[in-house]
GROMACS .gro file of C-alpha atoms in nm:
model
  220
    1UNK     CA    1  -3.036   7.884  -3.043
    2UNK     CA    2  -2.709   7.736  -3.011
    3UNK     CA    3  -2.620   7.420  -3.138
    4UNK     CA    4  -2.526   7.257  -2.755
    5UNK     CA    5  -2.914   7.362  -2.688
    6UNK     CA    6  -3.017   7.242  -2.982
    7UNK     CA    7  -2.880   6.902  -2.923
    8UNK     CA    8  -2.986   6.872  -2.552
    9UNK     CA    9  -3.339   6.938  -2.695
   10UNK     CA   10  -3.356   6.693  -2.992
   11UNK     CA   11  -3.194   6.399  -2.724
   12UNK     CA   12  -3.528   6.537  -2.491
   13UNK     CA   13  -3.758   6.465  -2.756
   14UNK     CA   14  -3.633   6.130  -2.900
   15UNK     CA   15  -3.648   6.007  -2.544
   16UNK     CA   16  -4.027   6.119  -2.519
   17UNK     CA   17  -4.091   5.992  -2.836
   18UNK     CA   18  -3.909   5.629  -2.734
   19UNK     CA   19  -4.123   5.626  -2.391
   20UNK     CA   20  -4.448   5.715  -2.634
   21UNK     CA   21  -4.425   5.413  -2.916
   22UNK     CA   22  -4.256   5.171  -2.683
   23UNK     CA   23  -4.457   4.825  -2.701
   24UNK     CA   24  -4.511   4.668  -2.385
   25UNK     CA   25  -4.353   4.321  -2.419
   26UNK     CA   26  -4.629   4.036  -2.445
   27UNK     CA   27  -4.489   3.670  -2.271
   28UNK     CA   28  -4.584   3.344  -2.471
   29UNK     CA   29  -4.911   3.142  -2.375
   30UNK     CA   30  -4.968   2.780  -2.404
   31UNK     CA   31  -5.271   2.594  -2.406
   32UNK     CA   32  -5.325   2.280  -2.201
   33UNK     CA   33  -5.465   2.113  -1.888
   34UNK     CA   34  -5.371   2.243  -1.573
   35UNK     CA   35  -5.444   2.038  -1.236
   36UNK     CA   36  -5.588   2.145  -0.919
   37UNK     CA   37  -5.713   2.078  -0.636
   38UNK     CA   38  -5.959   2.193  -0.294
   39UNK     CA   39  -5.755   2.355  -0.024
   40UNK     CA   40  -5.848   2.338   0.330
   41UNK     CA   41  -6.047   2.653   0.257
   42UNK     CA   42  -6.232   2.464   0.035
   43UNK     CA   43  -6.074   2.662  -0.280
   44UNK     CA   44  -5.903   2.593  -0.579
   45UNK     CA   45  -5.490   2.532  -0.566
   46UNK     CA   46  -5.268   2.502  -0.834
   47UNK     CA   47  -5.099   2.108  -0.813
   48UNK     CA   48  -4.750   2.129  -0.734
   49UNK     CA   49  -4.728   1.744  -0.883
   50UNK     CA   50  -4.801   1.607  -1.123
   51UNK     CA   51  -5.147   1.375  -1.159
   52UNK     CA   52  -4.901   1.074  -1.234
   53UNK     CA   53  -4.757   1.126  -0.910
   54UNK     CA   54  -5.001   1.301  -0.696
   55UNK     CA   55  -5.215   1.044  -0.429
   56UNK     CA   56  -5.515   1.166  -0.307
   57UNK     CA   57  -5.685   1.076  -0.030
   58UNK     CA   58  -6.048   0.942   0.006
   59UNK     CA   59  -6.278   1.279   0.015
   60UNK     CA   60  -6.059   1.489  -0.156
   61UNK     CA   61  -6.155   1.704  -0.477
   62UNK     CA   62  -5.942   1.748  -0.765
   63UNK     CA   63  -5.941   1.978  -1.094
   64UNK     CA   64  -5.867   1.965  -1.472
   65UNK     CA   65  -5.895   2.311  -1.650
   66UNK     CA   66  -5.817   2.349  -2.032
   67UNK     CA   67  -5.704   2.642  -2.079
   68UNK     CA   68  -5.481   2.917  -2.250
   69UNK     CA   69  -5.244   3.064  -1.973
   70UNK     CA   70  -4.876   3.180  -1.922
   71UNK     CA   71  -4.776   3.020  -1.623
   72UNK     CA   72  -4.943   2.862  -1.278
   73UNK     CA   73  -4.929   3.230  -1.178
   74UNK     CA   74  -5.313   3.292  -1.424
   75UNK     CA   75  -5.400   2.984  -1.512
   76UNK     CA   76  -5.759   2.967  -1.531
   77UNK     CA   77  -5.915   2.748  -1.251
   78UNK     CA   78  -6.203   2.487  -1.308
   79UNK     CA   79  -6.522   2.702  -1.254
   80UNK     CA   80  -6.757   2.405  -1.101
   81UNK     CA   81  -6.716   2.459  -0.726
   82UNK     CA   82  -6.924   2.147  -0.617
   83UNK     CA   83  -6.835   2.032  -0.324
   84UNK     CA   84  -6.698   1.619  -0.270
   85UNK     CA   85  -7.070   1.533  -0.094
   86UNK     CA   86  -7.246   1.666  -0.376
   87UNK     CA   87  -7.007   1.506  -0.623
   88UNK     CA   88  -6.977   1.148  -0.453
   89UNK     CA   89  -7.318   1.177  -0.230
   90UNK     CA   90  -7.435   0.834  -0.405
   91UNK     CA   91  -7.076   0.628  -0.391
   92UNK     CA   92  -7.048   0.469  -0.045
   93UNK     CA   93  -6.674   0.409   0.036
   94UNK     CA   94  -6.559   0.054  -0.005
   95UNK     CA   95  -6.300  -0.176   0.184
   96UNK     CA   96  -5.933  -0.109   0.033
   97UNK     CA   97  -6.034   0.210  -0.183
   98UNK     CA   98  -6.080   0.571  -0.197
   99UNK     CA   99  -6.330   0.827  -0.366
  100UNK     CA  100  -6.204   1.115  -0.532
  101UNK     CA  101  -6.421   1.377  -0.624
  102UNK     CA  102  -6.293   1.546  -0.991
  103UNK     CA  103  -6.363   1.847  -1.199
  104UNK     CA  104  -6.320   1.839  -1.546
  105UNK     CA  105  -6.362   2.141  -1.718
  106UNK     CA  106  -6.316   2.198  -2.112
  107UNK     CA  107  -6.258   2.575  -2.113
  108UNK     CA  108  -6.382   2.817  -2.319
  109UNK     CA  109  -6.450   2.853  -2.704
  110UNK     CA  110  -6.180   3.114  -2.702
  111UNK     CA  111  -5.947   2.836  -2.514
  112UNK     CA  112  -6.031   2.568  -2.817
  113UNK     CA  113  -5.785   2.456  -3.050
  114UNK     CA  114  -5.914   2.575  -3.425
  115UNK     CA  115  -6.222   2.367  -3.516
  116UNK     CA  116  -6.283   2.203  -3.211
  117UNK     CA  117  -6.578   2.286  -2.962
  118UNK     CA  118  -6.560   2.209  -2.593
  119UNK     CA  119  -6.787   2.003  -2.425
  120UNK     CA  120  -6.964   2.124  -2.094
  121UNK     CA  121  -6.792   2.104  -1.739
  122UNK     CA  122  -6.876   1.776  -1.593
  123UNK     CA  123  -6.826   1.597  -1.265
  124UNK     CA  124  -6.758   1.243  -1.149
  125UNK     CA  125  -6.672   1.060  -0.842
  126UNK     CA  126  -6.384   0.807  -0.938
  127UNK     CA  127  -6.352   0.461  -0.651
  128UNK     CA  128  -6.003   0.350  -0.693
  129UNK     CA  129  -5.756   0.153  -0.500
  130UNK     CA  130  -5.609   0.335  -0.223
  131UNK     CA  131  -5.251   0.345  -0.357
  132UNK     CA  132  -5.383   0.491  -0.665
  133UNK     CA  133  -5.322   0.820  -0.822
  134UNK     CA  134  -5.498   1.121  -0.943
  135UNK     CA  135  -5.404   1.020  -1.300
  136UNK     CA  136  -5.556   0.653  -1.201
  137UNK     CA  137  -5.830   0.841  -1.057
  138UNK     CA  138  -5.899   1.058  -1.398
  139UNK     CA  139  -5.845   0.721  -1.642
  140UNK     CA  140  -6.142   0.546  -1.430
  141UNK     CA  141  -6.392   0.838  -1.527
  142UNK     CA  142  -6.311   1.054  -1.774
  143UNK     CA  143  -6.125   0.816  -2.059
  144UNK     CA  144  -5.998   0.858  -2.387
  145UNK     CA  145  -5.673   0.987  -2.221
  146UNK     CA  146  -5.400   1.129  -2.416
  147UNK     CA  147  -5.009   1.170  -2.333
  148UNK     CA  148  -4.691   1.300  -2.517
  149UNK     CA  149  -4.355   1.122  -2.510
  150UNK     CA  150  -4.292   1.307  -2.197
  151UNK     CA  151  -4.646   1.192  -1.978
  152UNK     CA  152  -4.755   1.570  -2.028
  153UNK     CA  153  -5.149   1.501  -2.005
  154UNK     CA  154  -5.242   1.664  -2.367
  155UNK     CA  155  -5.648   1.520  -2.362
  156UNK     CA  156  -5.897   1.463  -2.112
  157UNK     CA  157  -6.239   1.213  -2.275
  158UNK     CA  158  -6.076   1.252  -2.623
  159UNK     CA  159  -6.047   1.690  -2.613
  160UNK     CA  160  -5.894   1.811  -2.771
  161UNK     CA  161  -5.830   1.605  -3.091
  162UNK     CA  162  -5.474   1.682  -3.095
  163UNK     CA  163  -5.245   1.919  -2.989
  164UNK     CA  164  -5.024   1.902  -2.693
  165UNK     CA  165  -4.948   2.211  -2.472
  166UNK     CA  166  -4.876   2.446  -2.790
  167UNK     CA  167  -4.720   2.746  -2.779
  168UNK     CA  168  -4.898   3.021  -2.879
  169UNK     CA  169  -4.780   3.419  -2.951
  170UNK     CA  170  -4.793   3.670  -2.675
  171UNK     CA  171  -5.099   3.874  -2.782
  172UNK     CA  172  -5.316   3.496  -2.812
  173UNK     CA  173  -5.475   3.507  -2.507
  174UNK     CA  174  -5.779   3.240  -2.369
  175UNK     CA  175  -6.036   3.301  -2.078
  176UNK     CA  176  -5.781   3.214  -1.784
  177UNK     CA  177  -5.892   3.385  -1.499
  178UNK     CA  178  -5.572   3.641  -1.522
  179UNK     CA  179  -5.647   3.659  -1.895
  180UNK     CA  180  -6.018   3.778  -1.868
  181UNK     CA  181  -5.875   4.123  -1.691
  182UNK     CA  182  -5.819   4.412  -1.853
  183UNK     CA  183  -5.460   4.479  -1.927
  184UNK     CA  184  -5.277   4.663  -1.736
  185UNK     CA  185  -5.066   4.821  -1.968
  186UNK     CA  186  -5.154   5.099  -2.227
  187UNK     CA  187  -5.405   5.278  -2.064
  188UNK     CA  188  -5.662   5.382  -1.805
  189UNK     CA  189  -5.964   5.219  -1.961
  190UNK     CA  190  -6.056   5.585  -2.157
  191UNK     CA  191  -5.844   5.555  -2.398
  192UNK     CA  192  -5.592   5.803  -2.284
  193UNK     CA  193  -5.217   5.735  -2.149
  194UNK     CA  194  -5.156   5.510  -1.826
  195UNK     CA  195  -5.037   5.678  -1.511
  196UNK     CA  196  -4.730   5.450  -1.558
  197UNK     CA  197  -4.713   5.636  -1.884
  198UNK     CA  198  -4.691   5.953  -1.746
  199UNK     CA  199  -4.490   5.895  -1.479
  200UNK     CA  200  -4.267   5.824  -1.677
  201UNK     CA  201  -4.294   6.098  -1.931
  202UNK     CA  202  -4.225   6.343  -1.658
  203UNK     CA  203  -3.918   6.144  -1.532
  204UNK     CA  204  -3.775   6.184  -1.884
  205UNK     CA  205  -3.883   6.553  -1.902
  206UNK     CA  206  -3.726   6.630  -1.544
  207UNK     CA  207  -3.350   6.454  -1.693
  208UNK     CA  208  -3.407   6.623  -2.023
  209UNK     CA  209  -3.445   6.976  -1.849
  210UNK     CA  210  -3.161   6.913  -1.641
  211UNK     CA  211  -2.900   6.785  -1.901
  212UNK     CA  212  -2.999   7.108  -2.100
  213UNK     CA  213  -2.944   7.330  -1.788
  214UNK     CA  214  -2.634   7.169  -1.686
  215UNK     CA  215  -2.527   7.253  -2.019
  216UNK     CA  216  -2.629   7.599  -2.033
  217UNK     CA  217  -2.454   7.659  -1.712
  218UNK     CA  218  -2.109   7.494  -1.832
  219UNK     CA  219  -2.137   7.704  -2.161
  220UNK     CA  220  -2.230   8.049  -1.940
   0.00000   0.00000   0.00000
């Protein structure tokens, strides 16, 4: 075999080898309370404000989820679905304020800091004044709060103990709704190769093939 072919062949099979034991990259997580709220359809949104800034208006529902998560893209969502007459059926709207029905959800065991146990999903209706905000809303039902320097929310009724949106490594992952999936990368679910995988392996194979015939053609 000639040392041109030789070549062509060893370049093939470092390049199968690369695809093979390449690691998918894993993005960072960070744990902390996420804020929602009830759509038109009556499902779950991811807040584009902040609580501090965020007004509500009387009858709507909003969300707290602890969670681990990425990004807003699979962050886990509270899982209570009650609705704002089952939350605030016994408030009866007063003069000058506003009801807001809230979620408050604790997450997981696999969400919890180290040593720390959340408490169970619970439900209020908060009656505030009608220029008040969500984080108003929260404070009047669900205190000890908790804030950074920067008003980042870091504890909802004293959870967790401390801790303030951490960052956590790639391959730390909670029970966000994105999270609980399988992955999508490495495999099929049977322990063999992905169909990414493959693809791919044959892409390599078909340039391999070719460099070595193109070079087997010059050489002839």
């Amino acid at each position: 075999m000639s040392t041109l072919r030789r070549g062509g062949i060893a370049l093939l099979v470092g390049a199968v080898l690369a695809v093979l034991f390449a690691a998918p990259a894993q993005a960072d997580a960070y744990r902390y309370w996420s804020f929602w709220f009830k759509n038109d359809k009556g499902a779950w949104a991811y807040a584009t404000q902040g609580p501090a800034t965020a007004k509500p208006s009387d009858g709507d529902v909003e969300g707290f989820r602890f969670a681990v998560s990425e990004d807003s893209a699979n962050a886990a969502k509270p899982r209570e679905d009650a609705s704002f007459d089952a939350i605030c059926a016994d408030t009866e709207k007063k003069d000058g304020q506003k009801r807001i029905a809230l979620v408050v959800d604790f997450g997981t065991d696999k969400d919890a800091p180290s040593g720390e146990t959340p408490p169970k999903p619970r439900t209020a209706c908060a009656q505030i004044d009608e220029d008040a905000t969500s984080a108003d809303a929260l404070a009047a039902v669900a205190k000890p709060l908790r804030y950074d320097s920067n008003a980042l929310l870091c504890a909802i009724a004293g959870y967790p103990k401390s801790g303030c949106g951490e960052q956590l490594s790639g391959d730390t992952r909670g029970s966000g709704d994105a999270a609980e999936k399988p992955a999508a990368s490495g495999g099929d679910g049977d322990g063999g190769p992905s169909v990414g995988l493959l693809a791919g392996l044959a892409a390599v194979l078909v340039l391999g093939v070719a460099a070595i015939w193109q070079a087997r053609r010059r050489r002839g």
